[in-house]
Amino acid sequence: MMTTAELLRLPEADVNRWLVQGQLRERPRTLHDRRHARAMTTVSTLLEAWRLLHRKRGGLVLAGEVGLRLARDPDTTLGVDVVYVTDRGLARDWDDETLIEEIPILVVEILSPSDVFEDIKEKIDLYQKYRVPLIWVIDPHDRTVTIYRLDAEPELVNIRQELTGEPFLPGFRVPVAEIFA
C-alpha cells in the first residue's frame, strides 16, 4: 500500500504513475503526438472561454496531467489531461498546490496512440465510482468524443455533431469538428 505523499516523493522516471486504492500503477512515459496536444489545447481554450462567459460560476480549468486525488485511505490519485473544478474545490488546501482534492465537475481524457485500453477503462470506472458528473474521452484519431454523464449511458459524438456540457456546464456547446480543427 502506498499513499499519495509517497507517490509524490518517488524520483522522476520515464514512467507515468498513479494510485488505485493504494496500489501503484506504472506505464512507460511516451510523448503525446501532435493530435493529442492540439486537442488538449483546443478543449482547454473552449472550456476557459465558457468559464469566462459564466464568471459567476467561478472555478478553474486546468490542463496537462493535473493531479487529482479521488479518495484517501487507501489513496486513489490520477493524472488528468484537462479538468474543470468549482470554486468549492479550490477552497480546500492542496498538498503544496500539487493536487486537486475535490471531485471535479468535468474530467477530460485525450487518447494517445500509446494508451492501453484497460488503463483508460479503469480511469473511467474510477471517475464514475467517485461520482465525477461529466467525463469526456476525446479520440483525436477517430475525431470522436465519448460523453459519460452520471447515471446515463455513454454517448458517442463525431465531427458532424455537437459536444455539450449539459446539465453540468450550462450553455457549453461546440461543434465537435472545432476540437480537431
PDB file of C-alpha atoms in Angstrom:
ATOM      1  CA  MET A   1       0.000   0.000   0.000  1.00  0.00           C
ATOM      2  CA  MET A   2       1.243   3.434  -0.953  1.00  0.00           C
ATOM      3  CA  THR A   3      -0.017   6.912  -0.083  1.00  0.00           C
ATOM      4  CA  THR A   4      -0.196   9.898  -2.394  1.00  0.00           C
ATOM      5  CA  ALA A   5       2.552  11.588  -0.354  1.00  0.00           C
ATOM      6  CA  GLU A   6       4.823   8.597  -1.031  1.00  0.00           C
ATOM      7  CA  LEU A   7       3.871   8.665  -4.719  1.00  0.00           C
ATOM      8  CA  LEU A   8       4.843  12.335  -4.953  1.00  0.00           C
ATOM      9  CA  ARG A   9       8.221  11.625  -3.312  1.00  0.00           C
ATOM     10  CA  LEU A  10       9.212   8.961  -5.855  1.00  0.00           C
ATOM     11  CA  PRO A  11      12.166  10.015  -8.000  1.00  0.00           C
ATOM     12  CA  GLU A  12      11.487  11.197 -11.526  1.00  0.00           C
ATOM     13  CA  ALA A  13      11.471   8.363 -14.047  1.00  0.00           C
ATOM     14  CA  ASP A  14      10.320   7.763 -17.597  1.00  0.00           C
ATOM     15  CA  VAL A  15       7.004   6.352 -16.382  1.00  0.00           C
ATOM     16  CA  ASN A  16       3.521   7.672 -15.725  1.00  0.00           C
ATOM     17  CA  ARG A  17       2.402   6.768 -12.225  1.00  0.00           C
ATOM     18  CA  TRP A  18      -0.937   6.716 -10.478  1.00  0.00           C
ATOM     19  CA  LEU A  19      -2.521   5.069  -7.462  1.00  0.00           C
ATOM     20  CA  VAL A  20      -5.654   2.941  -7.380  1.00  0.00           C
ATOM     21  CA  GLN A  21      -6.733   2.156  -3.830  1.00  0.00           C
ATOM     22  CA  GLY A  22      -3.145   2.433  -2.643  1.00  0.00           C
ATOM     23  CA  GLN A  23      -1.734   0.249  -5.410  1.00  0.00           C
ATOM     24  CA  LEU A  24       0.937   1.810  -7.628  1.00  0.00           C
ATOM     25  CA  ARG A  25       0.367   1.662 -11.387  1.00  0.00           C
ATOM     26  CA  GLU A  26       3.146   2.480 -13.846  1.00  0.00           C
ATOM     27  CA  ARG A  27       3.317   2.710 -17.618  1.00  0.00           C
ATOM     28  CA  PRO A  28       6.215   3.850 -19.784  1.00  0.00           C
ATOM     29  CA  ARG A  29       6.024   7.592 -20.433  1.00  0.00           C
ATOM     30  CA  THR A  30       5.751   8.467 -24.080  1.00  0.00           C
ATOM     31  CA  LEU A  31       5.497  11.783 -25.828  1.00  0.00           C
ATOM     32  CA  HIS A  32       1.988  12.756 -26.824  1.00  0.00           C
ATOM     33  CA  ASP A  33       1.521  13.200 -30.535  1.00  0.00           C
ATOM     34  CA  ARG A  34       0.533  16.463 -32.191  1.00  0.00           C
ATOM     35  CA  ARG A  35      -3.165  15.491 -32.375  1.00  0.00           C
ATOM     36  CA  HIS A  36      -3.272  14.889 -28.615  1.00  0.00           C
ATOM     37  CA  ALA A  37      -1.543  18.190 -27.863  1.00  0.00           C
ATOM     38  CA  ARG A  38      -3.815  20.090 -30.253  1.00  0.00           C
ATOM     39  CA  ALA A  39      -6.991  18.546 -28.797  1.00  0.00           C
ATOM     40  CA  MET A  40      -5.814  19.387 -25.250  1.00  0.00           C
ATOM     41  CA  THR A  41      -5.066  22.991 -26.191  1.00  0.00           C
ATOM     42  CA  THR A  42      -8.348  23.449 -28.040  1.00  0.00           C
ATOM     43  CA  VAL A  43     -10.651  21.873 -25.458  1.00  0.00           C
ATOM     44  CA  SER A  44      -8.903  23.810 -22.662  1.00  0.00           C
ATOM     45  CA  THR A  45      -9.345  27.062 -24.603  1.00  0.00           C
ATOM     46  CA  LEU A  46     -13.029  26.340 -25.310  1.00  0.00           C
ATOM     47  CA  LEU A  47     -13.682  25.499 -21.652  1.00  0.00           C
ATOM     48  CA  GLU A  48     -11.847  28.606 -20.460  1.00  0.00           C
ATOM     49  CA  ALA A  49     -13.897  30.772 -22.851  1.00  0.00           C
ATOM     50  CA  TRP A  50     -17.074  29.197 -21.439  1.00  0.00           C
ATOM     51  CA  ARG A  51     -15.838  29.774 -17.875  1.00  0.00           C
ATOM     52  CA  LEU A  52     -15.078  33.439 -18.549  1.00  0.00           C
ATOM     53  CA  LEU A  53     -18.509  33.904 -20.113  1.00  0.00           C
ATOM     54  CA  HIS A  54     -20.087  32.411 -16.997  1.00  0.00           C
ATOM     55  CA  ARG A  55     -17.876  34.141 -14.410  1.00  0.00           C
ATOM     56  CA  LYS A  56     -20.453  33.834 -11.660  1.00  0.00           C
ATOM     57  CA  ARG A  57     -19.943  30.057 -11.765  1.00  0.00           C
ATOM     58  CA  GLY A  58     -16.253  30.586 -10.976  1.00  0.00           C
ATOM     59  CA  GLY A  59     -13.990  27.606 -10.916  1.00  0.00           C
ATOM     60  CA  LEU A  60     -10.846  26.827 -12.820  1.00  0.00           C
ATOM     61  CA  VAL A  61      -9.848  24.950 -15.974  1.00  0.00           C
ATOM     62  CA  LEU A  62      -6.509  23.132 -15.686  1.00  0.00           C
ATOM     63  CA  ALA A  63      -4.652  21.061 -18.275  1.00  0.00           C
ATOM     64  CA  GLY A  64      -1.581  18.866 -18.571  1.00  0.00           C
ATOM     65  CA  GLU A  65      -1.513  15.837 -16.260  1.00  0.00           C
ATOM     66  CA  VAL A  66      -3.319  17.562 -13.408  1.00  0.00           C
ATOM     67  CA  GLY A  67      -3.053  15.578 -10.163  1.00  0.00           C
ATOM     68  CA  LEU A  68      -6.463  14.510  -8.897  1.00  0.00           C
ATOM     69  CA  ARG A  69      -6.922  12.662  -5.601  1.00  0.00           C
ATOM     70  CA  LEU A  70     -10.294  10.919  -5.724  1.00  0.00           C
ATOM     71  CA  ALA A  71     -10.034   9.091  -2.384  1.00  0.00           C
ATOM     72  CA  ARG A  72      -7.921   8.678   0.748  1.00  0.00           C
ATOM     73  CA  ASP A  73      -7.107   5.684   2.933  1.00  0.00           C
ATOM     74  CA  PRO A  74      -6.403   3.973   0.631  1.00  0.00           C
ATOM     75  CA  ASP A  75      -5.471   6.711  -1.810  1.00  0.00           C
ATOM     76  CA  THR A  76      -6.639   6.879  -5.403  1.00  0.00           C
ATOM     77  CA  THR A  77      -4.686   9.552  -7.285  1.00  0.00           C
ATOM     78  CA  LEU A  78      -4.680  10.005 -11.053  1.00  0.00           C
ATOM     79  CA  GLY A  79      -3.229  12.335 -13.654  1.00  0.00           C
ATOM     80  CA  VAL A  80      -5.869  14.020 -15.823  1.00  0.00           C
ATOM     81  CA  ASP A  81      -5.427  15.741 -19.205  1.00  0.00           C
ATOM     82  CA  VAL A  82      -7.991  18.512 -18.578  1.00  0.00           C
ATOM     83  CA  VAL A  83     -10.209  19.229 -15.578  1.00  0.00           C
ATOM     84  CA  TYR A  84     -12.810  21.795 -14.537  1.00  0.00           C
ATOM     85  CA  VAL A  85     -13.204  22.231 -10.797  1.00  0.00           C
ATOM     86  CA  THR A  86     -15.561  24.610  -8.981  1.00  0.00           C
ATOM     87  CA  ASP A  87     -14.512  27.285  -6.520  1.00  0.00           C
ATOM     88  CA  ARG A  88     -15.565  24.918  -3.731  1.00  0.00           C
ATOM     89  CA  GLY A  89     -12.870  22.533  -4.918  1.00  0.00           C
ATOM     90  CA  LEU A  90     -10.339  25.336  -4.998  1.00  0.00           C
ATOM     91  CA  ALA A  91     -11.150  26.476  -1.465  1.00  0.00           C
ATOM     92  CA  ARG A  92      -9.626  23.386   0.102  1.00  0.00           C
ATOM     93  CA  ASP A  93      -5.945  23.199   0.948  1.00  0.00           C
ATOM     94  CA  TRP A  94      -3.971  21.441  -1.754  1.00  0.00           C
ATOM     95  CA  ASP A  95      -0.818  19.480  -0.898  1.00  0.00           C
ATOM     96  CA  ASP A  96       1.592  22.260  -1.896  1.00  0.00           C
ATOM     97  CA  GLU A  97      -0.904  23.068  -4.674  1.00  0.00           C
ATOM     98  CA  THR A  98       0.027  19.803  -6.377  1.00  0.00           C
ATOM     99  CA  LEU A  99      -3.320  18.023  -6.210  1.00  0.00           C
ATOM    100  CA  ILE A 100      -6.987  18.730  -6.602  1.00  0.00           C
ATOM    101  CA  GLU A 101      -8.784  17.184  -3.652  1.00  0.00           C
ATOM    102  CA  GLU A 102     -12.373  17.871  -4.738  1.00  0.00           C
ATOM    103  CA  ILE A 103     -14.361  15.749  -7.168  1.00  0.00           C
ATOM    104  CA  PRO A 104     -14.325  17.910 -10.321  1.00  0.00           C
ATOM    105  CA  ILE A 105     -17.341  18.740 -12.456  1.00  0.00           C
ATOM    106  CA  LEU A 106     -15.544  17.623 -15.641  1.00  0.00           C
ATOM    107  CA  VAL A 107     -12.643  15.323 -16.430  1.00  0.00           C
ATOM    108  CA  VAL A 108     -11.275  15.126 -19.978  1.00  0.00           C
ATOM    109  CA  GLU A 109      -9.092  12.237 -21.109  1.00  0.00           C
ATOM    110  CA  ILE A 110      -7.467  12.551 -24.533  1.00  0.00           C
ATOM    111  CA  LEU A 111      -6.377   9.316 -26.152  1.00  0.00           C
ATOM    112  CA  SER A 112      -2.852   8.823 -27.468  1.00  0.00           C
ATOM    113  CA  PRO A 113      -1.620   6.023 -29.730  1.00  0.00           C
ATOM    114  CA  SER A 114       0.315   4.589 -26.759  1.00  0.00           C
ATOM    115  CA  ASP A 115      -2.735   4.418 -24.447  1.00  0.00           C
ATOM    116  CA  VAL A 116      -3.741   0.997 -23.195  1.00  0.00           C
ATOM    117  CA  PHE A 117      -7.496   0.300 -23.332  1.00  0.00           C
ATOM    118  CA  GLU A 118      -7.522  -1.296 -19.877  1.00  0.00           C
ATOM    119  CA  ASP A 119      -5.930   1.804 -18.312  1.00  0.00           C
ATOM    120  CA  ILE A 120      -8.451   4.180 -19.878  1.00  0.00           C
ATOM    121  CA  LYS A 121     -11.339   1.886 -18.909  1.00  0.00           C
ATOM    122  CA  GLU A 122     -10.018   1.704 -15.335  1.00  0.00           C
ATOM    123  CA  LYS A 123      -9.826   5.512 -15.124  1.00  0.00           C
ATOM    124  CA  ILE A 124     -13.373   5.928 -16.458  1.00  0.00           C
ATOM    125  CA  ASP A 125     -14.624   3.345 -13.969  1.00  0.00           C
ATOM    126  CA  LEU A 126     -12.873   5.208 -11.137  1.00  0.00           C
ATOM    127  CA  TYR A 127     -14.264   8.589 -12.186  1.00  0.00           C
ATOM    128  CA  GLN A 128     -17.738   7.067 -12.247  1.00  0.00           C
ATOM    129  CA  LYS A 129     -17.239   5.279  -8.931  1.00  0.00           C
ATOM    130  CA  TYR A 130     -16.309   8.567  -7.263  1.00  0.00           C
ATOM    131  CA  ARG A 131     -19.220  10.357  -8.976  1.00  0.00           C
ATOM    132  CA  VAL A 132     -17.477  12.720 -11.381  1.00  0.00           C
ATOM    133  CA  PRO A 133     -20.568  14.195 -13.070  1.00  0.00           C
ATOM    134  CA  LEU A 134     -19.129  14.619 -16.571  1.00  0.00           C
ATOM    135  CA  ILE A 135     -16.334  12.778 -18.381  1.00  0.00           C
ATOM    136  CA  TRP A 136     -15.227  13.338 -21.967  1.00  0.00           C
ATOM    137  CA  VAL A 137     -12.935  10.837 -23.667  1.00  0.00           C
ATOM    138  CA  ILE A 138     -11.569  12.502 -26.779  1.00  0.00           C
ATOM    139  CA  ASP A 139     -10.186  10.367 -29.590  1.00  0.00           C
ATOM    140  CA  PRO A 140      -8.184  12.662 -31.898  1.00  0.00           C
ATOM    141  CA  HIS A 141      -7.514   9.861 -34.376  1.00  0.00           C
ATOM    142  CA  ASP A 142     -11.169   8.924 -34.948  1.00  0.00           C
ATOM    143  CA  ARG A 143     -12.254  12.529 -34.241  1.00  0.00           C
ATOM    144  CA  THR A 144     -14.905  11.480 -31.745  1.00  0.00           C
ATOM    145  CA  VAL A 145     -15.823  12.252 -28.157  1.00  0.00           C
ATOM    146  CA  THR A 146     -17.449   9.777 -25.795  1.00  0.00           C
ATOM    147  CA  ILE A 147     -19.518  11.542 -23.152  1.00  0.00           C
ATOM    148  CA  TYR A 148     -20.150   9.912 -19.787  1.00  0.00           C
ATOM    149  CA  ARG A 149     -22.739  11.538 -17.528  1.00  0.00           C
ATOM    150  CA  LEU A 150     -23.747  10.352 -14.075  1.00  0.00           C
ATOM    151  CA  ASP A 151     -26.387   7.645 -14.197  1.00  0.00           C
ATOM    152  CA  ALA A 152     -26.656   7.690 -18.012  1.00  0.00           C
ATOM    153  CA  GLU A 153     -25.454   5.563 -20.897  1.00  0.00           C
ATOM    154  CA  PRO A 154     -22.299   6.799 -22.667  1.00  0.00           C
ATOM    155  CA  GLU A 155     -22.906   8.894 -25.771  1.00  0.00           C
ATOM    156  CA  LEU A 156     -20.559   8.986 -28.781  1.00  0.00           C
ATOM    157  CA  VAL A 157     -20.460  12.168 -30.867  1.00  0.00           C
ATOM    158  CA  ASN A 158     -18.487  12.779 -34.058  1.00  0.00           C
ATOM    159  CA  ILE A 159     -17.378  15.768 -36.151  1.00  0.00           C
ATOM    160  CA  ARG A 160     -20.859  16.206 -37.642  1.00  0.00           C
ATOM    161  CA  GLN A 161     -22.368  16.626 -34.174  1.00  0.00           C
ATOM    162  CA  GLU A 162     -22.163  18.936 -31.202  1.00  0.00           C
ATOM    163  CA  LEU A 163     -20.483  18.448 -27.825  1.00  0.00           C
ATOM    164  CA  THR A 164     -22.458  19.808 -24.884  1.00  0.00           C
ATOM    165  CA  GLY A 165     -21.789  20.031 -21.193  1.00  0.00           C
ATOM    166  CA  GLU A 166     -25.450  19.941 -20.149  1.00  0.00           C
ATOM    167  CA  PRO A 167     -26.586  19.875 -17.431  1.00  0.00           C
ATOM    168  CA  PHE A 168     -23.257  20.251 -15.615  1.00  0.00           C
ATOM    169  CA  LEU A 169     -21.772  23.003 -17.804  1.00  0.00           C
ATOM    170  CA  PRO A 170     -24.883  25.025 -18.719  1.00  0.00           C
ATOM    171  CA  GLY A 171     -24.568  26.711 -22.081  1.00  0.00           C
ATOM    172  CA  PHE A 172     -21.418  24.868 -23.161  1.00  0.00           C
ATOM    173  CA  ARG A 173     -21.963  23.834 -26.777  1.00  0.00           C
ATOM    174  CA  VAL A 174     -19.374  23.418 -29.511  1.00  0.00           C
ATOM    175  CA  PRO A 175     -19.232  21.558 -32.820  1.00  0.00           C
ATOM    176  CA  VAL A 176     -17.020  18.513 -32.296  1.00  0.00           C
ATOM    177  CA  ALA A 177     -15.169  19.444 -35.512  1.00  0.00           C
ATOM    178  CA  GLU A 178     -13.803  22.555 -33.705  1.00  0.00           C
ATOM    179  CA  ILE A 179     -11.878  20.363 -31.275  1.00  0.00           C
ATOM    180  CA  PHE A 180      -9.986  18.821 -34.176  1.00  0.00           C
ATOM    181  CA  ALA A 181      -9.612  21.913 -36.407  1.00  0.00           C
TER     182      ALA A 181
END
